[in-house]
Amino acid sequence: MSKTIWIVVANRVTARIFAADNPLGAIDEVETLLHPESRVPEQSLVSDKPGRTTDRAGPGRQSSDPDTTQHAREAALFAAQIAATLARARTEARYGTLVIAAPPAFLGVLRKALDAQTQNTVTLELDKDLAHLDARALRARLPERLVRSET
């Protein structure tokens, strides 16, 4: 198993993967994933207006809201893409442990997308959007020790 630590900082548009050779060391960017569809306005992502329903209790028709928005679907698709990248890298032994930082809502979506083996490699989660930071600024915002010490 690799001793390399991967740090994944993501939001619904960008996921950046950094690597550290030791828990106290500097980090270097390994890969960037982009999902520009998440930036597109909601009405541009759907082909037509929401369906209409008739209310039995009152006059007229009203539009029905879909159960999930297109932005939520796009976030789930991007989380699945990130999860697949992490699973593939794990099977290739490119990292041994993971640190994940993402805004709270996207962190939950990403957590659901990870398979059990990849989830077991996660040693730290931060509910913050740090995807815009460069490697040096990001390292300064992370805990001094990236993984818990084995005792």
PDB file of C-alpha atoms in Angstrom:
ATOM      1  CA  MET A   1       0.000   0.000   0.000  1.00  0.00           C
ATOM      2  CA  SER A   2       1.235   3.467  -0.890  1.00  0.00           C
ATOM      3  CA  LYS A   3       2.212   5.899   1.837  1.00  0.00           C
ATOM      4  CA  THR A   4       1.241   8.848  -0.362  1.00  0.00           C
ATOM      5  CA  ILE A   5      -1.552  11.064   0.976  1.00  0.00           C
ATOM      6  CA  TRP A   6      -3.971  12.547  -1.526  1.00  0.00           C
ATOM      7  CA  ILE A   7      -5.792  15.761  -0.659  1.00  0.00           C
ATOM      8  CA  VAL A   8      -8.966  16.319  -2.687  1.00  0.00           C
ATOM      9  CA  VAL A   9     -10.409  19.826  -2.635  1.00  0.00           C
ATOM     10  CA  ALA A  10     -13.644  20.079  -4.547  1.00  0.00           C
ATOM     11  CA  ASN A  11     -16.825  21.988  -5.152  1.00  0.00           C
ATOM     12  CA  ARG A  12     -19.543  21.347  -7.715  1.00  0.00           C
ATOM     13  CA  VAL A  13     -17.408  22.836 -10.539  1.00  0.00           C
ATOM     14  CA  THR A  14     -13.772  21.955  -9.751  1.00  0.00           C
ATOM     15  CA  ALA A  15     -11.922  19.107  -8.077  1.00  0.00           C
ATOM     16  CA  ARG A  16      -8.199  19.430  -7.507  1.00  0.00           C
ATOM     17  CA  ILE A  17      -6.087  16.562  -6.261  1.00  0.00           C
ATOM     18  CA  PHE A  18      -2.865  17.205  -4.384  1.00  0.00           C
ATOM     19  CA  ALA A  19      -0.330  14.703  -3.050  1.00  0.00           C
ATOM     20  CA  ALA A  20       1.976  14.657  -0.027  1.00  0.00           C
ATOM     21  CA  ASP A  21       4.716  12.122   0.609  1.00  0.00           C
ATOM     22  CA  ASN A  22       4.437  12.462   4.386  1.00  0.00           C
ATOM     23  CA  PRO A  23       1.842  13.790   6.866  1.00  0.00           C
ATOM     24  CA  LEU A  24       3.884  16.901   7.699  1.00  0.00           C
ATOM     25  CA  GLY A  25       5.191  17.653   4.207  1.00  0.00           C
ATOM     26  CA  ALA A  26       4.433  20.030   1.387  1.00  0.00           C
ATOM     27  CA  ILE A  27       1.816  19.188  -1.233  1.00  0.00           C
ATOM     28  CA  ASP A  28       1.936  19.174  -5.031  1.00  0.00           C
ATOM     29  CA  GLU A  29      -0.983  19.242  -7.463  1.00  0.00           C
ATOM     30  CA  VAL A  30      -1.509  15.920  -9.248  1.00  0.00           C
ATOM     31  CA  GLU A  31      -4.714  16.356 -11.223  1.00  0.00           C
ATOM     32  CA  THR A  32      -7.623  18.717 -11.887  1.00  0.00           C
ATOM     33  CA  LEU A  33     -11.162  17.705 -12.835  1.00  0.00           C
ATOM     34  CA  LEU A  34     -13.629  20.268 -14.159  1.00  0.00           C
ATOM     35  CA  HIS A  35     -17.401  20.148 -14.517  1.00  0.00           C
ATOM     36  CA  PRO A  36     -18.439  23.381 -16.276  1.00  0.00           C
ATOM     37  CA  GLU A  37     -22.069  22.211 -16.586  1.00  0.00           C
ATOM     38  CA  SER A  38     -22.505  23.068 -12.908  1.00  0.00           C
ATOM     39  CA  ARG A  39     -21.978  26.749 -13.705  1.00  0.00           C
ATOM     40  CA  VAL A  40     -24.698  26.918 -16.340  1.00  0.00           C
ATOM     41  CA  PRO A  41     -27.932  28.589 -15.197  1.00  0.00           C
ATOM     42  CA  GLU A  42     -30.623  26.060 -14.236  1.00  0.00           C
ATOM     43  CA  GLN A  43     -32.993  27.051 -17.041  1.00  0.00           C
ATOM     44  CA  SER A  44     -30.251  26.401 -19.627  1.00  0.00           C
ATOM     45  CA  LEU A  45     -29.758  22.829 -18.371  1.00  0.00           C
ATOM     46  CA  VAL A  46     -33.334  21.705 -18.978  1.00  0.00           C
ATOM     47  CA  SER A  47     -35.068  21.509 -22.343  1.00  0.00           C
ATOM     48  CA  ASP A  48     -38.492  22.738 -21.271  1.00  0.00           C
ATOM     49  CA  LYS A  49     -40.543  24.183 -18.451  1.00  0.00           C
ATOM     50  CA  PRO A  50     -41.647  22.067 -15.495  1.00  0.00           C
ATOM     51  CA  GLY A  51     -44.839  20.045 -15.906  1.00  0.00           C
ATOM     52  CA  ARG A  52     -48.222  21.459 -14.937  1.00  0.00           C
ATOM     53  CA  THR A  53     -50.747  19.970 -12.551  1.00  0.00           C
ATOM     54  CA  THR A  54     -54.371  20.661 -11.781  1.00  0.00           C
ATOM     55  CA  ASP A  55     -55.212  21.239  -8.134  1.00  0.00           C
ATOM     56  CA  ARG A  56     -58.473  19.515  -7.179  1.00  0.00           C
ATOM     57  CA  ALA A  57     -59.030  21.865  -4.255  1.00  0.00           C
ATOM     58  CA  GLY A  58     -58.751  25.111  -6.164  1.00  0.00           C
ATOM     59  CA  PRO A  59     -59.123  26.678  -9.567  1.00  0.00           C
ATOM     60  CA  GLY A  60     -56.398  26.737 -12.171  1.00  0.00           C
ATOM     61  CA  ARG A  61     -53.202  24.893 -12.884  1.00  0.00           C
ATOM     62  CA  GLN A  62     -49.793  25.251 -11.358  1.00  0.00           C
ATOM     63  CA  SER A  63     -46.334  24.131 -12.261  1.00  0.00           C
ATOM     64  CA  SER A  64     -44.924  21.137 -10.455  1.00  0.00           C
ATOM     65  CA  ASP A  65     -41.423  21.214  -9.067  1.00  0.00           C
ATOM     66  CA  PRO A  66     -39.170  18.312  -9.946  1.00  0.00           C
ATOM     67  CA  ASP A  67     -37.911  16.309  -6.978  1.00  0.00           C
ATOM     68  CA  THR A  68     -34.330  17.357  -7.650  1.00  0.00           C
ATOM     69  CA  THR A  69     -32.965  20.301  -9.545  1.00  0.00           C
ATOM     70  CA  GLN A  70     -30.747  19.902 -12.569  1.00  0.00           C
ATOM     71  CA  HIS A  71     -27.884  21.462 -10.567  1.00  0.00           C
ATOM     72  CA  ALA A  72     -28.271  18.701  -7.963  1.00  0.00           C
ATOM     73  CA  ARG A  73     -28.131  16.103 -10.743  1.00  0.00           C
ATOM     74  CA  GLU A  74     -25.019  17.732 -12.198  1.00  0.00           C
ATOM     75  CA  ALA A  75     -23.386  17.767  -8.740  1.00  0.00           C
ATOM     76  CA  ALA A  76     -24.141  14.052  -8.354  1.00  0.00           C
ATOM     77  CA  LEU A  77     -22.668  13.321 -11.803  1.00  0.00           C
ATOM     78  CA  PHE A  78     -19.501  15.245 -10.946  1.00  0.00           C
ATOM     79  CA  ALA A  79     -19.224  13.535  -7.552  1.00  0.00           C
ATOM     80  CA  ALA A  80     -19.500  10.174  -9.335  1.00  0.00           C
ATOM     81  CA  GLN A  81     -16.711  11.223 -11.722  1.00  0.00           C
ATOM     82  CA  ILE A  82     -14.486  12.221  -8.777  1.00  0.00           C
ATOM     83  CA  ALA A  83     -15.322   8.983  -6.950  1.00  0.00           C
ATOM     84  CA  ALA A  84     -14.431   6.904 -10.032  1.00  0.00           C
ATOM     85  CA  THR A  85     -11.111   8.732 -10.376  1.00  0.00           C
ATOM     86  CA  LEU A  86     -10.317   8.105  -6.703  1.00  0.00           C
ATOM     87  CA  ALA A  87     -11.330   4.431  -6.887  1.00  0.00           C
ATOM     88  CA  ARG A  88      -9.176   3.857  -9.966  1.00  0.00           C
ATOM     89  CA  ALA A  89      -6.182   5.578  -8.347  1.00  0.00           C
ATOM     90  CA  ARG A  90      -6.693   3.531  -5.173  1.00  0.00           C
ATOM     91  CA  THR A  91      -6.626   0.260  -7.112  1.00  0.00           C
ATOM     92  CA  GLU A  92      -3.452   1.480  -8.861  1.00  0.00           C
ATOM     93  CA  ALA A  93      -1.942   2.166  -5.382  1.00  0.00           C
ATOM     94  CA  ARG A  94      -1.334   5.824  -6.223  1.00  0.00           C
ATOM     95  CA  TYR A  95      -2.300   6.825  -2.663  1.00  0.00           C
ATOM     96  CA  GLY A  96      -2.822   5.195   0.701  1.00  0.00           C
ATOM     97  CA  THR A  97      -4.940   7.766   2.527  1.00  0.00           C
ATOM     98  CA  LEU A  98      -7.297  10.559   1.519  1.00  0.00           C
ATOM     99  CA  VAL A  99      -8.105  13.986   2.899  1.00  0.00           C
ATOM    100  CA  ILE A 100     -11.254  15.568   1.443  1.00  0.00           C
ATOM    101  CA  ALA A 101     -12.304  19.222   1.626  1.00  0.00           C
ATOM    102  CA  ALA A 102     -15.562  20.418   0.055  1.00  0.00           C
ATOM    103  CA  PRO A 103     -18.478  22.726   0.896  1.00  0.00           C
ATOM    104  CA  PRO A 104     -20.940  20.936   3.226  1.00  0.00           C
ATOM    105  CA  ALA A 105     -23.619  20.179   0.602  1.00  0.00           C
ATOM    106  CA  PHE A 106     -21.141  18.858  -1.962  1.00  0.00           C
ATOM    107  CA  LEU A 107     -19.190  16.937   0.688  1.00  0.00           C
ATOM    108  CA  GLY A 108     -22.358  14.966   1.423  1.00  0.00           C
ATOM    109  CA  VAL A 109     -22.924  14.212  -2.264  1.00  0.00           C
ATOM    110  CA  LEU A 110     -19.292  13.180  -2.687  1.00  0.00           C
ATOM    111  CA  ARG A 111     -19.364  10.995   0.420  1.00  0.00           C
ATOM    112  CA  LYS A 112     -22.387   9.105  -0.993  1.00  0.00           C
ATOM    113  CA  ALA A 113     -20.598   8.593  -4.325  1.00  0.00           C
ATOM    114  CA  LEU A 114     -17.471   6.977  -2.817  1.00  0.00           C
ATOM    115  CA  ASP A 115     -17.317   3.194  -2.710  1.00  0.00           C
ATOM    116  CA  ALA A 116     -16.687   1.502   0.658  1.00  0.00           C
ATOM    117  CA  GLN A 117     -13.003   0.772   0.019  1.00  0.00           C
ATOM    118  CA  THR A 118     -12.290   4.381  -0.942  1.00  0.00           C
ATOM    119  CA  GLN A 119     -14.281   5.666   2.061  1.00  0.00           C
ATOM    120  CA  ASN A 120     -12.046   3.541   4.291  1.00  0.00           C
ATOM    121  CA  THR A 121      -8.987   5.482   3.093  1.00  0.00           C
ATOM    122  CA  VAL A 122     -10.440   8.860   4.182  1.00  0.00           C
ATOM    123  CA  THR A 123      -8.661  10.054   7.330  1.00  0.00           C
ATOM    124  CA  LEU A 124      -9.881  13.660   7.418  1.00  0.00           C
ATOM    125  CA  GLU A 125     -12.842  15.624   6.035  1.00  0.00           C
ATOM    126  CA  LEU A 126     -13.142  19.410   6.030  1.00  0.00           C
ATOM    127  CA  ASP A 127     -16.452  21.083   5.184  1.00  0.00           C
ATOM    128  CA  LYS A 128     -14.884  24.102   3.450  1.00  0.00           C
ATOM    129  CA  ASP A 129     -14.559  25.249  -0.156  1.00  0.00           C
ATOM    130  CA  LEU A 130     -10.789  25.391  -0.661  1.00  0.00           C
ATOM    131  CA  ALA A 131     -10.716  24.512  -4.382  1.00  0.00           C
ATOM    132  CA  HIS A 132      -9.593  28.009  -5.378  1.00  0.00           C
ATOM    133  CA  LEU A 133      -6.363  27.911  -3.316  1.00  0.00           C
ATOM    134  CA  ASP A 134      -2.913  27.149  -4.706  1.00  0.00           C
ATOM    135  CA  ALA A 135      -0.829  24.377  -3.128  1.00  0.00           C
ATOM    136  CA  ARG A 136       1.016  26.616  -0.672  1.00  0.00           C
ATOM    137  CA  ALA A 137      -2.108  28.454   0.544  1.00  0.00           C
ATOM    138  CA  LEU A 138      -4.011  25.190   0.783  1.00  0.00           C
ATOM    139  CA  ARG A 139      -1.290  23.526   2.872  1.00  0.00           C
ATOM    140  CA  ALA A 140      -1.417  26.483   5.273  1.00  0.00           C
ATOM    141  CA  ARG A 141      -5.193  25.946   5.745  1.00  0.00           C
ATOM    142  CA  LEU A 142      -4.878  22.202   6.416  1.00  0.00           C
ATOM    143  CA  PRO A 143      -3.964  20.703   9.801  1.00  0.00           C
ATOM    144  CA  GLU A 144      -0.226  20.470  10.428  1.00  0.00           C
ATOM    145  CA  ARG A 145      -0.450  16.658  10.455  1.00  0.00           C
ATOM    146  CA  LEU A 146      -2.575  15.337   7.582  1.00  0.00           C
ATOM    147  CA  VAL A 147      -3.309  11.946   9.165  1.00  0.00           C
ATOM    148  CA  ARG A 148      -3.855  10.745  12.677  1.00  0.00           C
ATOM    149  CA  SER A 149      -0.804   9.087  14.190  1.00  0.00           C
ATOM    150  CA  GLU A 150      -0.982   5.298  14.518  1.00  0.00           C
ATOM    151  CA  THR A 151      -0.736   4.417  18.214  1.00  0.00           C
TER     152      THR A 151
END
